[in-house]
Amino acid sequence: MEHISRRRLLIGSATAAVAGAAGYAAQDAVERWWWRASGRERPRTDGELDHPGAEWVAASSANWRRAERPADYTVDRIVVHVVQGSYGDALRVFRDPLHRAAAHYVVRADGHVAQTVRELDVAFHSGNRRFNERSVGIEHEGYVDRPGGFTDAMYTASARLAAGICARYAIPVDRAHIVAHSEVPGADHTDPGPHWDWDRYLGLVRAAAS
């Protein structure tokens, strides 16, 4: 999720933007209530992880929607992001309820992984509602124009994470199903950018999955 400083931290600058955000929030509130009232919601344990070894750092509940994936939405995509900032920057804005965005995971340059949203829930990470519902978002610290920040440890840890996600949801390990944020329909972002080594990454995902 590039350009962190320019994202919807500026909500309120235009009446139309406010109205749209309010409508989206209201719809999410109704859906959250429906899950609680319907009895379909599985019990939740604070800090429970989907990826072994990750650190739980909860995103604000305003930045994701409660769901029951894959029972309610098929999960068939992984979206790769680069934050245009540090690991700490990503976690900070994901905890900010005004940000209205978060990915499921954040990968640090040294390979440390934080999980901020459960995989069964819909994180607001791609800028496309339907794509959010069908995907898991993996954020990486760094900058799209600084390839040196994409370390061996980061590639390896992210690939291991992606391999686990692919195994859980039977997602093929290919570029049709593991996509860039910039490739999401309607996206106005460029991450992970031209320096992300897709051949290397997918090779590592396949190796981790074998």
PDB file of C-alpha atoms in Angstrom:
ATOM      1  CA  MET A   1       0.000   0.000   0.000  1.00  0.00           C
ATOM      2  CA  GLU A   2       2.131   2.798  -1.276  1.00  0.00           C
ATOM      3  CA  HIS A   3       1.899   6.519  -0.556  1.00  0.00           C
ATOM      4  CA  ILE A   4       0.857   6.028   3.043  1.00  0.00           C
ATOM      5  CA  SER A   5       0.979   9.748   3.835  1.00  0.00           C
ATOM      6  CA  ARG A   6      -1.496  10.547   1.074  1.00  0.00           C
ATOM      7  CA  ARG A   7      -4.061   7.870   1.808  1.00  0.00           C
ATOM      8  CA  ARG A   8      -7.442   8.483   3.373  1.00  0.00           C
ATOM      9  CA  LEU A   9      -5.957  10.085   6.457  1.00  0.00           C
ATOM     10  CA  LEU A  10      -7.289  13.176   4.670  1.00  0.00           C
ATOM     11  CA  ILE A  11     -10.899  12.003   4.802  1.00  0.00           C
ATOM     12  CA  GLY A  12     -13.176  14.981   5.140  1.00  0.00           C
ATOM     13  CA  SER A  13     -11.510  17.170   2.532  1.00  0.00           C
ATOM     14  CA  ALA A  14     -14.485  16.845   0.200  1.00  0.00           C
ATOM     15  CA  THR A  15     -18.189  16.365   0.882  1.00  0.00           C
ATOM     16  CA  ALA A  16     -18.543  13.606  -1.684  1.00  0.00           C
ATOM     17  CA  ALA A  17     -15.668  11.665  -0.194  1.00  0.00           C
ATOM     18  CA  VAL A  18     -17.192  11.930   3.257  1.00  0.00           C
ATOM     19  CA  ALA A  19     -20.565  10.746   2.026  1.00  0.00           C
ATOM     20  CA  GLY A  20     -19.027   7.770   0.271  1.00  0.00           C
ATOM     21  CA  ALA A  21     -16.989   6.769   3.293  1.00  0.00           C
ATOM     22  CA  ALA A  22     -20.008   7.133   5.562  1.00  0.00           C
ATOM     23  CA  GLY A  23     -22.135   4.944   3.315  1.00  0.00           C
ATOM     24  CA  TYR A  24     -19.461   2.260   3.159  1.00  0.00           C
ATOM     25  CA  ALA A  25     -19.040   2.339   6.941  1.00  0.00           C
ATOM     26  CA  ALA A  26     -22.803   2.052   7.449  1.00  0.00           C
ATOM     27  CA  GLN A  27     -23.011  -0.986   5.157  1.00  0.00           C
ATOM     28  CA  ASP A  28     -20.110  -2.618   6.989  1.00  0.00           C
ATOM     29  CA  ALA A  29     -21.807  -1.953  10.332  1.00  0.00           C
ATOM     30  CA  VAL A  30     -24.968  -3.707   9.123  1.00  0.00           C
ATOM     31  CA  GLU A  31     -22.956  -6.693   7.909  1.00  0.00           C
ATOM     32  CA  ARG A  32     -21.073  -6.928  11.207  1.00  0.00           C
ATOM     33  CA  TRP A  33     -24.399  -6.896  13.102  1.00  0.00           C
ATOM     34  CA  TRP A  34     -25.836  -9.579  10.793  1.00  0.00           C
ATOM     35  CA  TRP A  35     -22.956 -11.953  11.522  1.00  0.00           C
ATOM     36  CA  ARG A  36     -23.459 -11.562  15.270  1.00  0.00           C
ATOM     37  CA  ALA A  37     -27.255 -11.901  15.089  1.00  0.00           C
ATOM     38  CA  SER A  38     -27.327 -14.811  12.637  1.00  0.00           C
ATOM     39  CA  GLY A  39     -25.417 -17.188  14.886  1.00  0.00           C
ATOM     40  CA  ARG A  40     -23.109 -18.089  11.983  1.00  0.00           C
ATOM     41  CA  GLU A  41     -20.101 -16.369  13.481  1.00  0.00           C
ATOM     42  CA  ARG A  42     -17.442 -18.690  14.845  1.00  0.00           C
ATOM     43  CA  PRO A  43     -16.018 -17.929  18.292  1.00  0.00           C
ATOM     44  CA  ARG A  44     -12.947 -15.672  18.132  1.00  0.00           C
ATOM     45  CA  THR A  45      -9.856 -15.861  20.274  1.00  0.00           C
ATOM     46  CA  ASP A  46      -7.885 -12.651  20.713  1.00  0.00           C
ATOM     47  CA  GLY A  47      -4.455 -12.946  19.186  1.00  0.00           C
ATOM     48  CA  GLU A  48      -5.146 -16.189  17.317  1.00  0.00           C
ATOM     49  CA  LEU A  49      -2.843 -16.587  14.317  1.00  0.00           C
ATOM     50  CA  ASP A  50      -3.307 -18.105  10.877  1.00  0.00           C
ATOM     51  CA  HIS A  51       0.434 -18.116  10.118  1.00  0.00           C
ATOM     52  CA  PRO A  52       2.636 -19.904  12.670  1.00  0.00           C
ATOM     53  CA  GLY A  53       5.391 -17.696  14.011  1.00  0.00           C
ATOM     54  CA  ALA A  54       3.711 -14.398  13.168  1.00  0.00           C
ATOM     55  CA  GLU A  55       3.221 -11.667  15.745  1.00  0.00           C
ATOM     56  CA  TRP A  56      -0.346 -10.533  16.355  1.00  0.00           C
ATOM     57  CA  VAL A  57      -0.730  -6.749  16.032  1.00  0.00           C
ATOM     58  CA  ALA A  58      -4.444  -6.041  15.701  1.00  0.00           C
ATOM     59  CA  ALA A  59      -5.618  -3.551  13.098  1.00  0.00           C
ATOM     60  CA  SER A  60      -8.420  -1.188  14.027  1.00  0.00           C
ATOM     61  CA  SER A  61     -11.817  -2.795  13.538  1.00  0.00           C
ATOM     62  CA  ALA A  62     -12.669   0.138  11.241  1.00  0.00           C
ATOM     63  CA  ASN A  63     -10.118  -1.180   8.726  1.00  0.00           C
ATOM     64  CA  TRP A  64     -11.601  -4.621   8.114  1.00  0.00           C
ATOM     65  CA  ARG A  65     -14.964  -6.380   8.032  1.00  0.00           C
ATOM     66  CA  ARG A  66     -15.942  -9.461   9.992  1.00  0.00           C
ATOM     67  CA  ALA A  67     -16.657 -12.451   7.765  1.00  0.00           C
ATOM     68  CA  GLU A  68     -16.440 -16.237   7.711  1.00  0.00           C
ATOM     69  CA  ARG A  69     -14.194 -16.931   4.757  1.00  0.00           C
ATOM     70  CA  PRO A  70     -14.082 -19.222   2.882  1.00  0.00           C
ATOM     71  CA  ALA A  71     -17.636 -20.188   3.913  1.00  0.00           C
ATOM     72  CA  ASP A  72     -19.080 -16.883   2.703  1.00  0.00           C
ATOM     73  CA  TYR A  73     -16.474 -15.742   0.166  1.00  0.00           C
ATOM     74  CA  THR A  74     -14.109 -17.903  -1.868  1.00  0.00           C
ATOM     75  CA  VAL A  75     -10.483 -16.950  -1.247  1.00  0.00           C
ATOM     76  CA  ASP A  76      -8.552 -17.321  -4.511  1.00  0.00           C
ATOM     77  CA  ARG A  77      -6.086 -14.426  -4.667  1.00  0.00           C
ATOM     78  CA  ILE A  78      -3.088 -13.019  -2.807  1.00  0.00           C
ATOM     79  CA  VAL A  79      -2.316  -9.322  -3.262  1.00  0.00           C
ATOM     80  CA  VAL A  80       1.286  -8.181  -2.826  1.00  0.00           C
ATOM     81  CA  HIS A  81       1.807  -4.650  -1.461  1.00  0.00           C
ATOM     82  CA  VAL A  82       4.731  -2.380  -0.643  1.00  0.00           C
ATOM     83  CA  VAL A  83       3.989   0.255   1.957  1.00  0.00           C
ATOM     84  CA  GLN A  84       6.185   3.173   0.847  1.00  0.00           C
ATOM     85  CA  GLY A  85       7.454   3.366   4.395  1.00  0.00           C
ATOM     86  CA  SER A  86       8.620   1.253   7.276  1.00  0.00           C
ATOM     87  CA  TYR A  87       7.149  -1.756   9.039  1.00  0.00           C
ATOM     88  CA  GLY A  88       6.276   0.559  11.908  1.00  0.00           C
ATOM     89  CA  ASP A  89       4.528   2.979   9.549  1.00  0.00           C
ATOM     90  CA  ALA A  90       2.310   0.183   8.239  1.00  0.00           C
ATOM     91  CA  LEU A  91       1.328  -1.019  11.701  1.00  0.00           C
ATOM     92  CA  ARG A  92       0.673   2.527  12.874  1.00  0.00           C
ATOM     93  CA  VAL A  93      -1.810   3.361  10.110  1.00  0.00           C
ATOM     94  CA  PHE A  94      -3.442  -0.074  10.265  1.00  0.00           C
ATOM     95  CA  ARG A  95      -4.255   0.677  13.925  1.00  0.00           C
ATOM     96  CA  ASP A  96      -5.695   4.077  12.982  1.00  0.00           C
ATOM     97  CA  PRO A  97      -9.499   3.892  12.595  1.00  0.00           C
ATOM     98  CA  LEU A  98      -9.464   6.895  10.243  1.00  0.00           C
ATOM     99  CA  HIS A  99      -7.165   5.148   7.795  1.00  0.00           C
ATOM    100  CA  ARG A 100      -9.899   2.783   6.557  1.00  0.00           C
ATOM    101  CA  ALA A 101      -7.353   0.306   5.213  1.00  0.00           C
ATOM    102  CA  ALA A 102      -5.260  -2.617   6.418  1.00  0.00           C
ATOM    103  CA  ALA A 103      -3.685  -5.746   4.966  1.00  0.00           C
ATOM    104  CA  HIS A 104      -3.826  -9.124   6.683  1.00  0.00           C
ATOM    105  CA  TYR A 105      -0.040  -9.285   7.098  1.00  0.00           C
ATOM    106  CA  VAL A 106       3.026  -7.049   7.201  1.00  0.00           C
ATOM    107  CA  VAL A 107       6.489  -8.448   6.406  1.00  0.00           C
ATOM    108  CA  ARG A 108       9.565  -6.662   7.760  1.00  0.00           C
ATOM    109  CA  ALA A 109      12.930  -6.463   5.971  1.00  0.00           C
ATOM    110  CA  ASP A 110      14.446  -8.964   8.418  1.00  0.00           C
ATOM    111  CA  GLY A 111      11.673 -11.480   7.691  1.00  0.00           C
ATOM    112  CA  HIS A 112       9.555 -10.857  10.778  1.00  0.00           C
ATOM    113  CA  VAL A 113       5.831 -11.188  10.039  1.00  0.00           C
ATOM    114  CA  ALA A 114       2.942  -9.450  11.785  1.00  0.00           C
ATOM    115  CA  GLN A 115      -0.664 -10.513  11.326  1.00  0.00           C
ATOM    116  CA  THR A 116      -3.112  -7.657  11.754  1.00  0.00           C
ATOM    117  CA  VAL A 117      -6.397  -9.148  10.446  1.00  0.00           C
ATOM    118  CA  ARG A 118      -7.602 -12.754  10.529  1.00  0.00           C
ATOM    119  CA  GLU A 119      -7.722 -14.461   7.143  1.00  0.00           C
ATOM    120  CA  LEU A 120     -11.370 -15.354   7.617  1.00  0.00           C
ATOM    121  CA  ASP A 121     -12.149 -11.623   7.735  1.00  0.00           C
ATOM    122  CA  VAL A 122     -12.190  -9.096   4.890  1.00  0.00           C
ATOM    123  CA  ALA A 123      -9.337  -6.590   5.139  1.00  0.00           C
ATOM    124  CA  PHE A 124      -9.672  -3.289   3.303  1.00  0.00           C
ATOM    125  CA  HIS A 125      -6.370  -3.513   1.451  1.00  0.00           C
ATOM    126  CA  SER A 126      -6.847  -3.473  -2.319  1.00  0.00           C
ATOM    127  CA  GLY A 127      -9.156  -0.540  -2.990  1.00  0.00           C
ATOM    128  CA  ASN A 128     -11.687  -2.890  -4.602  1.00  0.00           C
ATOM    129  CA  ARG A 129     -14.478  -4.275  -2.431  1.00  0.00           C
ATOM    130  CA  ARG A 130     -14.972  -7.528  -4.365  1.00  0.00           C
ATOM    131  CA  PHE A 131     -11.246  -8.125  -4.577  1.00  0.00           C
ATOM    132  CA  ASN A 132     -10.949  -7.572  -0.830  1.00  0.00           C
ATOM    133  CA  GLU A 133     -13.565 -10.245  -0.283  1.00  0.00           C
ATOM    134  CA  ARG A 134     -11.675 -12.843  -2.324  1.00  0.00           C
ATOM    135  CA  SER A 135      -8.063 -12.095  -1.352  1.00  0.00           C
ATOM    136  CA  VAL A 136      -5.448 -12.044   1.387  1.00  0.00           C
ATOM    137  CA  GLY A 137      -3.226  -8.968   1.465  1.00  0.00           C
ATOM    138  CA  ILE A 138       0.504  -9.148   2.247  1.00  0.00           C
ATOM    139  CA  GLU A 139       2.154  -5.797   2.948  1.00  0.00           C
ATOM    140  CA  HIS A 140       5.957  -5.382   2.796  1.00  0.00           C
ATOM    141  CA  GLU A 141       7.977  -2.596   4.295  1.00  0.00           C
ATOM    142  CA  GLY A 142      10.014  -0.586   1.824  1.00  0.00           C
ATOM    143  CA  TYR A 143       9.698   1.611  -1.248  1.00  0.00           C
ATOM    144  CA  VAL A 144       8.850   0.749  -4.838  1.00  0.00           C
ATOM    145  CA  ASP A 145      11.916   2.606  -6.140  1.00  0.00           C
ATOM    146  CA  ARG A 146      14.434   1.124  -3.662  1.00  0.00           C
ATOM    147  CA  PRO A 147      15.058  -2.498  -4.678  1.00  0.00           C
ATOM    148  CA  GLY A 148      17.759  -2.882  -2.045  1.00  0.00           C
ATOM    149  CA  GLY A 149      15.030  -2.880   0.577  1.00  0.00           C
ATOM    150  CA  PHE A 150      13.618  -6.134  -0.781  1.00  0.00           C
ATOM    151  CA  THR A 151      15.928  -8.362   1.218  1.00  0.00           C
ATOM    152  CA  ASP A 152      16.528 -12.116   0.980  1.00  0.00           C
ATOM    153  CA  ALA A 153      14.908 -12.490   4.393  1.00  0.00           C
ATOM    154  CA  MET A 154      11.828 -10.583   3.262  1.00  0.00           C
ATOM    155  CA  TYR A 155      11.382 -12.599   0.074  1.00  0.00           C
ATOM    156  CA  THR A 156      11.855 -15.873   1.943  1.00  0.00           C
ATOM    157  CA  ALA A 157       9.474 -15.038   4.787  1.00  0.00           C
ATOM    158  CA  SER A 158       6.819 -13.638   2.460  1.00  0.00           C
ATOM    159  CA  ALA A 159       7.075 -16.676   0.179  1.00  0.00           C
ATOM    160  CA  ARG A 160       6.640 -19.036   3.123  1.00  0.00           C
ATOM    161  CA  LEU A 161       3.604 -17.017   4.210  1.00  0.00           C
ATOM    162  CA  ALA A 162       2.133 -17.042   0.695  1.00  0.00           C
ATOM    163  CA  ALA A 163       2.727 -20.798   0.350  1.00  0.00           C
ATOM    164  CA  GLY A 164       0.736 -21.416   3.528  1.00  0.00           C
ATOM    165  CA  ILE A 165      -2.122 -19.248   2.289  1.00  0.00           C
ATOM    166  CA  CYS A 166      -2.137 -21.037  -1.079  1.00  0.00           C
ATOM    167  CA  ALA A 167      -2.244 -24.405   0.675  1.00  0.00           C
ATOM    168  CA  ARG A 168      -5.130 -23.405   2.947  1.00  0.00           C
ATOM    169  CA  TYR A 169      -7.354 -22.202   0.100  1.00  0.00           C
ATOM    170  CA  ALA A 170      -6.049 -24.282  -2.844  1.00  0.00           C
ATOM    171  CA  ILE A 171      -4.790 -21.164  -4.623  1.00  0.00           C
ATOM    172  CA  PRO A 172      -2.571 -21.898  -7.654  1.00  0.00           C
ATOM    173  CA  VAL A 173       0.942 -20.512  -7.362  1.00  0.00           C
ATOM    174  CA  ASP A 174       1.003 -18.341 -10.472  1.00  0.00           C
ATOM    175  CA  ARG A 175       0.756 -14.719 -11.549  1.00  0.00           C
ATOM    176  CA  ALA A 176      -2.943 -15.003 -12.229  1.00  0.00           C
ATOM    177  CA  HIS A 177      -3.606 -15.683  -8.557  1.00  0.00           C
ATOM    178  CA  ILE A 178      -0.713 -13.946  -6.776  1.00  0.00           C
ATOM    179  CA  VAL A 179      -1.012 -10.397  -8.028  1.00  0.00           C
ATOM    180  CA  ALA A 180       0.374  -6.919  -7.532  1.00  0.00           C
ATOM    181  CA  HIS A 181      -1.689  -4.225  -5.856  1.00  0.00           C
ATOM    182  CA  SER A 182      -1.289  -2.266  -9.087  1.00  0.00           C
ATOM    183  CA  GLU A 183      -3.077  -5.071 -10.964  1.00  0.00           C
ATOM    184  CA  VAL A 184      -6.262  -4.946  -8.907  1.00  0.00           C
ATOM    185  CA  PRO A 185      -9.120  -3.583 -11.043  1.00  0.00           C
ATOM    186  CA  GLY A 186      -9.552   0.128 -10.390  1.00  0.00           C
ATOM    187  CA  ALA A 187      -6.320   0.414  -8.392  1.00  0.00           C
ATOM    188  CA  ASP A 188      -4.479   3.740  -8.469  1.00  0.00           C
ATOM    189  CA  HIS A 189      -1.308   2.365  -6.879  1.00  0.00           C
ATOM    190  CA  THR A 190       1.954   1.166  -8.428  1.00  0.00           C
ATOM    191  CA  ASP A 191       3.177  -1.210  -5.731  1.00  0.00           C
ATOM    192  CA  PRO A 192       5.051  -3.447  -5.440  1.00  0.00           C
ATOM    193  CA  GLY A 193       6.645  -1.717  -8.414  1.00  0.00           C
ATOM    194  CA  PRO A 194       9.038  -2.691 -11.202  1.00  0.00           C
ATOM    195  CA  HIS A 195      11.810  -3.909  -8.897  1.00  0.00           C
ATOM    196  CA  TRP A 196       9.791  -6.663  -7.221  1.00  0.00           C
ATOM    197  CA  ASP A 197      11.301  -9.904  -8.544  1.00  0.00           C
ATOM    198  CA  TRP A 198       8.241 -11.949  -9.457  1.00  0.00           C
ATOM    199  CA  ASP A 199      10.159 -14.890 -10.907  1.00  0.00           C
ATOM    200  CA  ARG A 200      12.224 -15.196  -7.764  1.00  0.00           C
ATOM    201  CA  TYR A 201       9.213 -14.739  -5.513  1.00  0.00           C
ATOM    202  CA  LEU A 202       7.038 -17.351  -7.198  1.00  0.00           C
ATOM    203  CA  GLY A 203       9.976 -19.765  -7.260  1.00  0.00           C
ATOM    204  CA  LEU A 204      10.352 -19.344  -3.516  1.00  0.00           C
ATOM    205  CA  VAL A 205       6.604 -19.812  -2.972  1.00  0.00           C
ATOM    206  CA  ARG A 206       6.667 -23.036  -4.970  1.00  0.00           C
ATOM    207  CA  ALA A 207       9.717 -24.280  -3.082  1.00  0.00           C
ATOM    208  CA  ALA A 208       8.065 -23.502   0.261  1.00  0.00           C
ATOM    209  CA  ALA A 209       4.917 -25.294  -0.840  1.00  0.00           C
ATOM    210  CA  SER A 210       6.710 -28.480  -1.897  1.00  0.00           C
TER     211      SER A 210
END
